[in-house]
Short mmCIF file of N, CA and C in Angstrom, two decimals:
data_model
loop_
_atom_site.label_atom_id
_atom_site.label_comp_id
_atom_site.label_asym_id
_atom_site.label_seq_id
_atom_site.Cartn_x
_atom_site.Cartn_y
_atom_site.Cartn_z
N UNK A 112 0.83 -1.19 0.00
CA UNK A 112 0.00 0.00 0.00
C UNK A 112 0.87 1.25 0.00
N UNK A 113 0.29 2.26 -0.72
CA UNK A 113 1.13 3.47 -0.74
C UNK A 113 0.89 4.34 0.81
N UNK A 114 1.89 4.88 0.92
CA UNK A 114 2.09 5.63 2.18
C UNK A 114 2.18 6.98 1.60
N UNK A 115 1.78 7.86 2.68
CA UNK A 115 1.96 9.21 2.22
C UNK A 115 1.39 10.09 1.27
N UNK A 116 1.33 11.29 1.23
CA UNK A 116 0.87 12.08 -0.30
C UNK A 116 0.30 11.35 -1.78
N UNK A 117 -1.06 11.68 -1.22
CA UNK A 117 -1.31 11.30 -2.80
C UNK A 117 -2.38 12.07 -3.74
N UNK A 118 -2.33 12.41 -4.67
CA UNK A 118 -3.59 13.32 -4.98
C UNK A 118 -3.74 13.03 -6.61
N UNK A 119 -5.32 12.88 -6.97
CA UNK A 119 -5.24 12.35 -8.48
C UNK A 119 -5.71 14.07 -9.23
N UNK A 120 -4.67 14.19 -9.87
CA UNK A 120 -4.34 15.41 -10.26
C UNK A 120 -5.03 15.40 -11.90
N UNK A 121 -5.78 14.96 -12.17
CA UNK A 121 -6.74 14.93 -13.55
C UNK A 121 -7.57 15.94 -13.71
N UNK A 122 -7.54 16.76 -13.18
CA UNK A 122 -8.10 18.12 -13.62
C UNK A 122 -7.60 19.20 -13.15
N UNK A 123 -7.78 20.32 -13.82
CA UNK A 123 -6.93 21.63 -13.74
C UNK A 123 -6.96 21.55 -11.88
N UNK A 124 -8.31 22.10 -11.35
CA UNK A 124 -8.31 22.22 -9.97
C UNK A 124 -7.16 21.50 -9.20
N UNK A 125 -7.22 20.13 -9.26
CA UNK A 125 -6.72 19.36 -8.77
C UNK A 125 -4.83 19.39 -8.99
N UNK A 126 -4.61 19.80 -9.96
CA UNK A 126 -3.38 20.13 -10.62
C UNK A 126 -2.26 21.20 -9.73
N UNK A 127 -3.55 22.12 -9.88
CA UNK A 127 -3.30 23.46 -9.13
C UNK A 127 -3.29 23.29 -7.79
N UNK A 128 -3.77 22.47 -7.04
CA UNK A 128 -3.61 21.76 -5.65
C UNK A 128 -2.58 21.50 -5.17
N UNK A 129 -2.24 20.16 -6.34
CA UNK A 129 -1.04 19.67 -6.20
C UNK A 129 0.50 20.62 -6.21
N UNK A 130 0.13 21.83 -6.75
CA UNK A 130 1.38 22.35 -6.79
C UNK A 130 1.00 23.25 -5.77
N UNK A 131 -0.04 23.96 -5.31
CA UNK A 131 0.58 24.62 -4.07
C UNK A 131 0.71 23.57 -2.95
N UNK A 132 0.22 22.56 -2.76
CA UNK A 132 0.90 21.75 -1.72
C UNK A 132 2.22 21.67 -1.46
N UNK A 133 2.68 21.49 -2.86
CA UNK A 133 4.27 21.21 -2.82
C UNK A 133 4.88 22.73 -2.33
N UNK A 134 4.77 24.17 -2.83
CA UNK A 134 5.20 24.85 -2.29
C UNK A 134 5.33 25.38 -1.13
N UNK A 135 3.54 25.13 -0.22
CA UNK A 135 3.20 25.06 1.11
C UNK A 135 4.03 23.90 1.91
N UNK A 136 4.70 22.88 1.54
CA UNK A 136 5.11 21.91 1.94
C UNK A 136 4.22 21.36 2.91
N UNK A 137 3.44 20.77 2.19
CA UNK A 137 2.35 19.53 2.45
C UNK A 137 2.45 18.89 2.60
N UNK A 138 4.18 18.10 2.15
CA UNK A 138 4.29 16.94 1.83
C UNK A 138 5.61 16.92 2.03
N UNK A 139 6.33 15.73 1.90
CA UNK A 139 7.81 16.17 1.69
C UNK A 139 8.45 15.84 -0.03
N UNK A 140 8.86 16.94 -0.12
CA UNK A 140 9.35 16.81 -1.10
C UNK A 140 10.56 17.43 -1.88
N UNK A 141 11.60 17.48 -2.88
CA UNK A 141 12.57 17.93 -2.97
C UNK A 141 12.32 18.82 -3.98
N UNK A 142 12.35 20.44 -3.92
CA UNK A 142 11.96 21.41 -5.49
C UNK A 142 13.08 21.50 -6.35
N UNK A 143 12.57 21.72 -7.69
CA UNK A 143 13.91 21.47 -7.75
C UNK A 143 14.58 22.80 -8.77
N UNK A 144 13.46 23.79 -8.20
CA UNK A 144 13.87 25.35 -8.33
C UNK A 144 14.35 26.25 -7.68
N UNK A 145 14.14 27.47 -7.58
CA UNK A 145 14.14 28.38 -6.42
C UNK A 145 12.88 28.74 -5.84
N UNK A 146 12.84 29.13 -4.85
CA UNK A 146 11.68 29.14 -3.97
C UNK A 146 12.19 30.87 -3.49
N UNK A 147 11.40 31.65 -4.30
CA UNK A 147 11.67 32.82 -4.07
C UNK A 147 10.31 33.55 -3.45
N UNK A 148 10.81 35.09 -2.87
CA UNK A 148 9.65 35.98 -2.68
C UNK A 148 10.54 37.32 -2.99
N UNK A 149 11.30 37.24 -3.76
CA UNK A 149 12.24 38.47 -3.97
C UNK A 149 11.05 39.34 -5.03
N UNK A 150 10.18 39.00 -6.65
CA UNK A 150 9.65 39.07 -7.49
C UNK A 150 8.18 39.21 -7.20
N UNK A 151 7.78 38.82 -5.91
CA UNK A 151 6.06 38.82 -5.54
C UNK A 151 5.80 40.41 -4.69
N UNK A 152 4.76 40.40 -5.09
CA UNK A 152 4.29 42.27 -4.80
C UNK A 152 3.57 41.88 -3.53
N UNK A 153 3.21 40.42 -3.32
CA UNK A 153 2.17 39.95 -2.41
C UNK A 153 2.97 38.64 -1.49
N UNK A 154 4.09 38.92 -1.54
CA UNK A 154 4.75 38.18 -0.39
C UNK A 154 4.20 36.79 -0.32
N UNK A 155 3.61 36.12 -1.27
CA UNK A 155 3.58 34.29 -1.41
C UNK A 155 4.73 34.05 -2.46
N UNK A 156 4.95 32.38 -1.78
CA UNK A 156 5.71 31.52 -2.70
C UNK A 156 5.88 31.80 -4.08
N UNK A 157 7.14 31.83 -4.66
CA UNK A 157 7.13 31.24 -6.21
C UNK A 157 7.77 30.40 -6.72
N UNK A 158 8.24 29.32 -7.18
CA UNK A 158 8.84 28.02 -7.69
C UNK A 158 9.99 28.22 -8.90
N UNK A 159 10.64 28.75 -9.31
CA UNK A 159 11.36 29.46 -10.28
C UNK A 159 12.64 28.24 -11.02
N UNK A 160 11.97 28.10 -11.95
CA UNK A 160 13.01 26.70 -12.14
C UNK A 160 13.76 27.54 -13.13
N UNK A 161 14.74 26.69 -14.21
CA UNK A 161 15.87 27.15 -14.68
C UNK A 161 15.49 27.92 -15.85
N UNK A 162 16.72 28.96 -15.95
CA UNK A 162 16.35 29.92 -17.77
C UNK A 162 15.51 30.43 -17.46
N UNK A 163 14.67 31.16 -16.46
CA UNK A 163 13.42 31.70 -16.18
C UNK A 163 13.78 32.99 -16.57
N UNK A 164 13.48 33.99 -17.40
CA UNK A 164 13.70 35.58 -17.27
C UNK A 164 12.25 36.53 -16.63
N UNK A 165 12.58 37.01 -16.04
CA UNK A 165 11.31 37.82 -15.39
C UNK A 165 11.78 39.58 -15.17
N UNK A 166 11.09 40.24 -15.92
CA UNK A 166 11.30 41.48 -16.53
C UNK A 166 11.03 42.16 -14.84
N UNK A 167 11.59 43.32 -15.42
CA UNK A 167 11.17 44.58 -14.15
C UNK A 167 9.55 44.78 -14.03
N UNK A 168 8.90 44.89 -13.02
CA UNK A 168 7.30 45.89 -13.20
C UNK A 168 6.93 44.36 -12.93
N UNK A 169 7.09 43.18 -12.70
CA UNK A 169 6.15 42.59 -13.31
C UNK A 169 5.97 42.08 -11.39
N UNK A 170 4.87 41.29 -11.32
CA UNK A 170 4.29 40.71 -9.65
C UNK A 170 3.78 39.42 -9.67
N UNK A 171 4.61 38.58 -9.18
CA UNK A 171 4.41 37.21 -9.25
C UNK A 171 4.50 36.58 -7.67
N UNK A 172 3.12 35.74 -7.64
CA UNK A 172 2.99 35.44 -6.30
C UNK A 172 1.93 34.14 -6.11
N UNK A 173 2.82 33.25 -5.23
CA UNK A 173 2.02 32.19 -5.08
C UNK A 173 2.41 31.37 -6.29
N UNK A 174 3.15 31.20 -7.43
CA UNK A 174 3.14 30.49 -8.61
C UNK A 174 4.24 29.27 -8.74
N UNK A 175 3.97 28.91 -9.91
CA UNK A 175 5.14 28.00 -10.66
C UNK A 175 5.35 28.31 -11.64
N UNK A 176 6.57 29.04 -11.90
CA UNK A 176 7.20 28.85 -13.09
C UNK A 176 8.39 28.08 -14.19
N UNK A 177 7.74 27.24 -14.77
CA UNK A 177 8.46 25.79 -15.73
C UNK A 177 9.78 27.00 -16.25
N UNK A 178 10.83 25.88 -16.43
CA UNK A 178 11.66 25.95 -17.17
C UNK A 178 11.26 26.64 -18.52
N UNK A 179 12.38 27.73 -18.46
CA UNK A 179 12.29 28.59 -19.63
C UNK A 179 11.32 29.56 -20.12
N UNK A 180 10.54 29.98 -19.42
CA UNK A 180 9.59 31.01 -19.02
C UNK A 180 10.16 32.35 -19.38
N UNK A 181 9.31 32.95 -20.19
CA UNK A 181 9.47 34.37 -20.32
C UNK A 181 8.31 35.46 -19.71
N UNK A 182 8.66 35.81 -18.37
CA UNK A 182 7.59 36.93 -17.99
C UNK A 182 8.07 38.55 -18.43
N UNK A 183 7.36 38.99 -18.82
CA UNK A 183 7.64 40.63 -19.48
C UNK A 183 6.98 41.69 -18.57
N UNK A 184 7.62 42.84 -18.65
CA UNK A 184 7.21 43.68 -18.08
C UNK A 184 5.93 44.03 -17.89
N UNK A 185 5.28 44.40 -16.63
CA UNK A 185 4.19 44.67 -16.16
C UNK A 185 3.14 43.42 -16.23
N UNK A 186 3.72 42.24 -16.24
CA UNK A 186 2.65 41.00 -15.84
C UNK A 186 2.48 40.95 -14.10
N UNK A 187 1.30 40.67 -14.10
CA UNK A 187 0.88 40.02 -12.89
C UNK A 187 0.83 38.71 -12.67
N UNK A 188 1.11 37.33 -12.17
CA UNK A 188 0.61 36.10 -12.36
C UNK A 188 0.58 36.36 -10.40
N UNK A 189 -0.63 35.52 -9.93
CA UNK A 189 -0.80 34.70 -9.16
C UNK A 189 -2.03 33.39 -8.90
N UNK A 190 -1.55 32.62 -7.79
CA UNK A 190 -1.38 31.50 -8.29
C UNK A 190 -1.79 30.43 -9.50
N UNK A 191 -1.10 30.61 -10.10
CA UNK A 191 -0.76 29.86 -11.56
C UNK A 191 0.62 29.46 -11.29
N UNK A 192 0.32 28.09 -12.82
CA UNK A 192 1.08 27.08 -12.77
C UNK A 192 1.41 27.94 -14.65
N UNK A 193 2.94 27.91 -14.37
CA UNK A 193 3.08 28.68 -16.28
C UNK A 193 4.20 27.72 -16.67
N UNK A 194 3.40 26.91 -17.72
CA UNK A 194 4.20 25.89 -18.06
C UNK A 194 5.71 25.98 -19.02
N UNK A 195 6.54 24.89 -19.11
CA UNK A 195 7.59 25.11 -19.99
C UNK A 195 7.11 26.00 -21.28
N UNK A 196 8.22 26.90 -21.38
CA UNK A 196 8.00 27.90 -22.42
C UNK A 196 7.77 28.76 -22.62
N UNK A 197 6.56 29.12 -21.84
CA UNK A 197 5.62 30.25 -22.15
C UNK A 197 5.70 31.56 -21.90
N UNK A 198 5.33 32.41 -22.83
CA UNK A 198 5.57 33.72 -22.23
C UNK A 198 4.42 34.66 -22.08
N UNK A 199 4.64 35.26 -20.67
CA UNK A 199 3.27 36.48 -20.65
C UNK A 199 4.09 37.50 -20.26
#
């Protein structure tokens, strides 16, 4: 039988669960980004994995941002999950 953390993550809601758990540390687990609040206007978590560029002006709070992420000036994201790639 499985022990520990488990959550069936098949829908957005549930998705989005799963990752603030992990940042809330819900669970144990190893990130394998930075765990910043240097970039949030609102003083929650953000997950900042590698190649991330995040412009001046912009307020990010509570999130995850995938590998290789382009945030541009004057975005807001909170909590959202912004997958590999993407740019707002």
């Amino acid at each position: 039988l499985h022990e520990g953390y488990w959550l069936d993550v098949g829908t957005r809601a549930r998705y989005l669960q799963a990752q603030s758990d992990a940042l809330n540390k819900t669970f144990a687990c190893e990130l394998r980004g930075v765990v910043s609040y240097e970039y949030s206007s609102c003083s929650a978590k953000t997950l900042i994995d590698k190649n991330v560029e995040i412009s001046t002006n912009s307020a990010i709070g509570n999130s995850v941002l995938a590998r290789d992420v382009k945030i541009k000036s004057g975005a807001k994201i909170e909590n959202s999950v912004v997958l590999e790639g993407a740019s707002v």
